[in-house]
Tab-separated table of C-alpha atoms in Angstrom:
chain	number	residue	atom	x	y	z
A	45	UNK	CA	-90.865	-0.411	17.587
A	46	UNK	CA	-89.022	2.937	18.643
A	47	UNK	CA	-91.128	6.307	18.132
A	48	UNK	CA	-89.882	9.855	18.052
A	49	UNK	CA	-91.942	12.461	18.674
A	50	UNK	CA	-91.139	16.189	18.749
A	51	UNK	CA	-93.204	18.756	20.459
A	52	UNK	CA	-93.060	22.761	21.648
A	53	UNK	CA	-92.612	24.357	18.388
A	54	UNK	CA	-94.389	27.948	18.076
A	55	UNK	CA	-94.275	31.135	16.681
A	56	UNK	CA	-91.798	33.340	19.057
A	57	UNK	CA	-90.198	36.895	18.260
A	58	UNK	CA	-86.793	37.215	17.664
A	59	UNK	CA	-84.460	37.543	20.739
A	60	UNK	CA	-86.688	35.178	22.691
A	61	UNK	CA	-86.478	31.587	23.617
A	62	UNK	CA	-88.337	28.210	23.125
A	63	UNK	CA	-87.583	24.865	24.175
A	64	UNK	CA	-88.111	21.673	21.771
A	65	UNK	CA	-88.912	18.419	23.750
A	66	UNK	CA	-88.416	14.983	22.100
A	67	UNK	CA	-90.307	11.807	23.415
A	68	UNK	CA	-88.719	8.400	22.267
A	69	UNK	CA	-90.375	5.645	23.215
A	70	UNK	CA	-89.212	1.623	22.694
A	71	UNK	CA	-86.646	-0.979	23.662
A	72	UNK	CA	-83.144	0.361	24.485
A	73	UNK	CA	-83.715	4.274	23.633
A	74	UNK	CA	-82.108	5.456	26.409
A	75	UNK	CA	-78.307	3.885	25.029
A	76	UNK	CA	-79.439	5.551	21.450
A	77	UNK	CA	-77.619	8.735	20.434
A	78	UNK	CA	-80.079	11.566	19.834
A	79	UNK	CA	-79.883	14.274	17.371
A	80	UNK	CA	-81.952	17.529	16.380
A	81	UNK	CA	-82.198	18.391	12.647
A	82	UNK	CA	-83.995	21.399	10.852
A	83	UNK	CA	-85.442	22.328	7.328
A	84	UNK	CA	-86.430	25.478	6.087
A	85	UNK	CA	-88.839	25.969	3.206
A	86	UNK	CA	-86.856	25.623	-0.017
A	87	UNK	CA	-83.614	24.270	1.877
A	88	UNK	CA	-81.975	20.968	2.435
A	89	UNK	CA	-82.187	19.217	5.839
A	90	UNK	CA	-79.510	20.116	8.204
A	91	UNK	CA	-77.534	19.141	11.559
A	92	UNK	CA	-78.667	21.426	14.580
A	93	UNK	CA	-77.319	19.576	17.231
A	94	UNK	CA	-76.646	15.817	18.990
A	95	UNK	CA	-76.067	14.057	22.352
A	96	UNK	CA	-74.393	10.634	22.526
A	97	UNK	CA	-76.336	8.177	25.165
A	98	UNK	CA	-74.665	9.511	28.152
A	99	UNK	CA	-75.392	13.044	27.666
A	100	UNK	CA	-71.554	13.591	27.777
A	101	UNK	CA	-70.768	14.471	24.181
A	102	UNK	CA	-72.673	16.816	22.247
A	103	UNK	CA	-72.314	18.650	18.977
A	104	UNK	CA	-73.150	21.641	17.497
A	105	UNK	CA	-73.521	23.195	13.886
A	106	UNK	CA	-71.782	26.577	13.900
A	107	UNK	CA	-74.619	28.696	13.166
A	108	UNK	CA	-76.537	27.783	16.645
A	109	UNK	CA	-73.508	27.393	18.855
A	110	UNK	CA	-73.438	29.503	22.033
A	111	UNK	CA	-77.134	30.109	21.512
A	112	UNK	CA	-78.853	26.516	21.567
A	113	UNK	CA	-78.111	23.378	24.281
A	114	UNK	CA	-79.283	19.657	23.650
A	115	UNK	CA	-79.758	18.171	27.085
A	116	UNK	CA	-81.461	14.693	27.695
A	117	UNK	CA	-83.252	12.846	30.317
A	118	UNK	CA	-82.689	9.249	30.068
A	119	UNK	CA	-84.955	8.570	33.139
A	120	UNK	CA	-87.856	10.212	30.940
A	121	UNK	CA	-86.478	9.169	27.412
A	122	UNK	CA	-86.301	12.700	26.588
A	123	UNK	CA	-84.067	14.885	25.127
A	124	UNK	CA	-84.436	19.019	24.608
A	125	UNK	CA	-83.483	21.065	22.801
A	126	UNK	CA	-83.018	24.629	24.235
A	127	UNK	CA	-83.091	27.776	21.944
A	128	UNK	CA	-82.090	31.026	23.075
A	129	UNK	CA	-81.552	34.446	21.196
A	130	UNK	CA	-83.552	33.287	18.354
A	131	UNK	CA	-83.069	34.823	14.548
A	132	UNK	CA	-85.675	34.940	12.017
A	133	UNK	CA	-82.970	32.366	10.324
A	134	UNK	CA	-84.000	29.816	12.850
A	135	UNK	CA	-87.090	29.222	11.510
A	136	UNK	CA	-87.802	26.026	9.971
A	137	UNK	CA	-89.223	22.584	10.879
A	138	UNK	CA	-87.049	20.985	13.360
A	139	UNK	CA	-86.628	17.124	13.741
A	140	UNK	CA	-85.522	14.805	16.320
A	141	UNK	CA	-83.836	11.833	15.441
A	142	UNK	CA	-82.540	8.571	17.267
A	143	UNK	CA	-79.868	6.248	16.232
A	144	UNK	CA	-80.548	2.573	17.019
A	145	UNK	CA	-77.156	1.039	15.809
A	146	UNK	CA	-74.159	3.281	15.474
A	147	UNK	CA	-71.711	3.286	12.385
A	148	UNK	CA	-68.161	2.682	12.316
A	149	UNK	CA	-67.768	6.055	11.172
A	150	UNK	CA	-70.328	7.297	13.600
A	151	UNK	CA	-70.744	11.316	12.654
A	152	UNK	CA	-73.848	11.951	14.798
A	153	UNK	CA	-73.770	15.273	12.374
A	154	UNK	CA	-74.846	13.274	9.630
A	155	UNK	CA	-78.758	12.367	9.042
A	156	UNK	CA	-77.548	8.916	7.593
A	157	UNK	CA	-76.330	7.749	10.906
A	158	UNK	CA	-79.768	8.115	12.441
A	159	UNK	CA	-82.464	5.426	11.762
A	160	UNK	CA	-85.859	6.857	13.773
A	161	UNK	CA	-87.322	10.127	13.142
A	162	UNK	CA	-89.651	12.280	14.020
A	163	UNK	CA	-92.623	14.354	12.159
A	164	UNK	CA	-91.007	17.236	12.666
A	165	UNK	CA	-92.545	20.725	14.837
A	166	UNK	CA	-92.686	23.819	13.540
A	167	UNK	CA	-90.561	26.719	14.929
A	168	UNK	CA	-91.408	30.303	13.533
A	169	UNK	CA	-89.044	33.118	14.401
A	170	UNK	CA	-90.560	36.660	13.794
A	171	UNK	CA	-88.860	40.037	13.211
């Protein structure tokens, strides 16, 4: 059974930095593409960033390009989201997701292609 767990969320001032971690456990997780999504109060879940199994391909939402960096360490089965220059609009619950089986149309920016989700970690950015 694959499990995914996020950590690192907290209250931070605007302009500050934060690194979120995602620990994945279970068989073959090092071969999974991974993604970060977020959901703000009253809003739908939205894509933030994704990374393929090798770390060689990454995707970012326009809202976070140049500020956020996704990375992974397959020796630790971990994925990270480094967030810099945080803005109040980044306030949300951040979710990590793992894709067990690639889809034919494998759009890693879509939550529908992920099989396993964590419980989320709260990031609050104060102005």
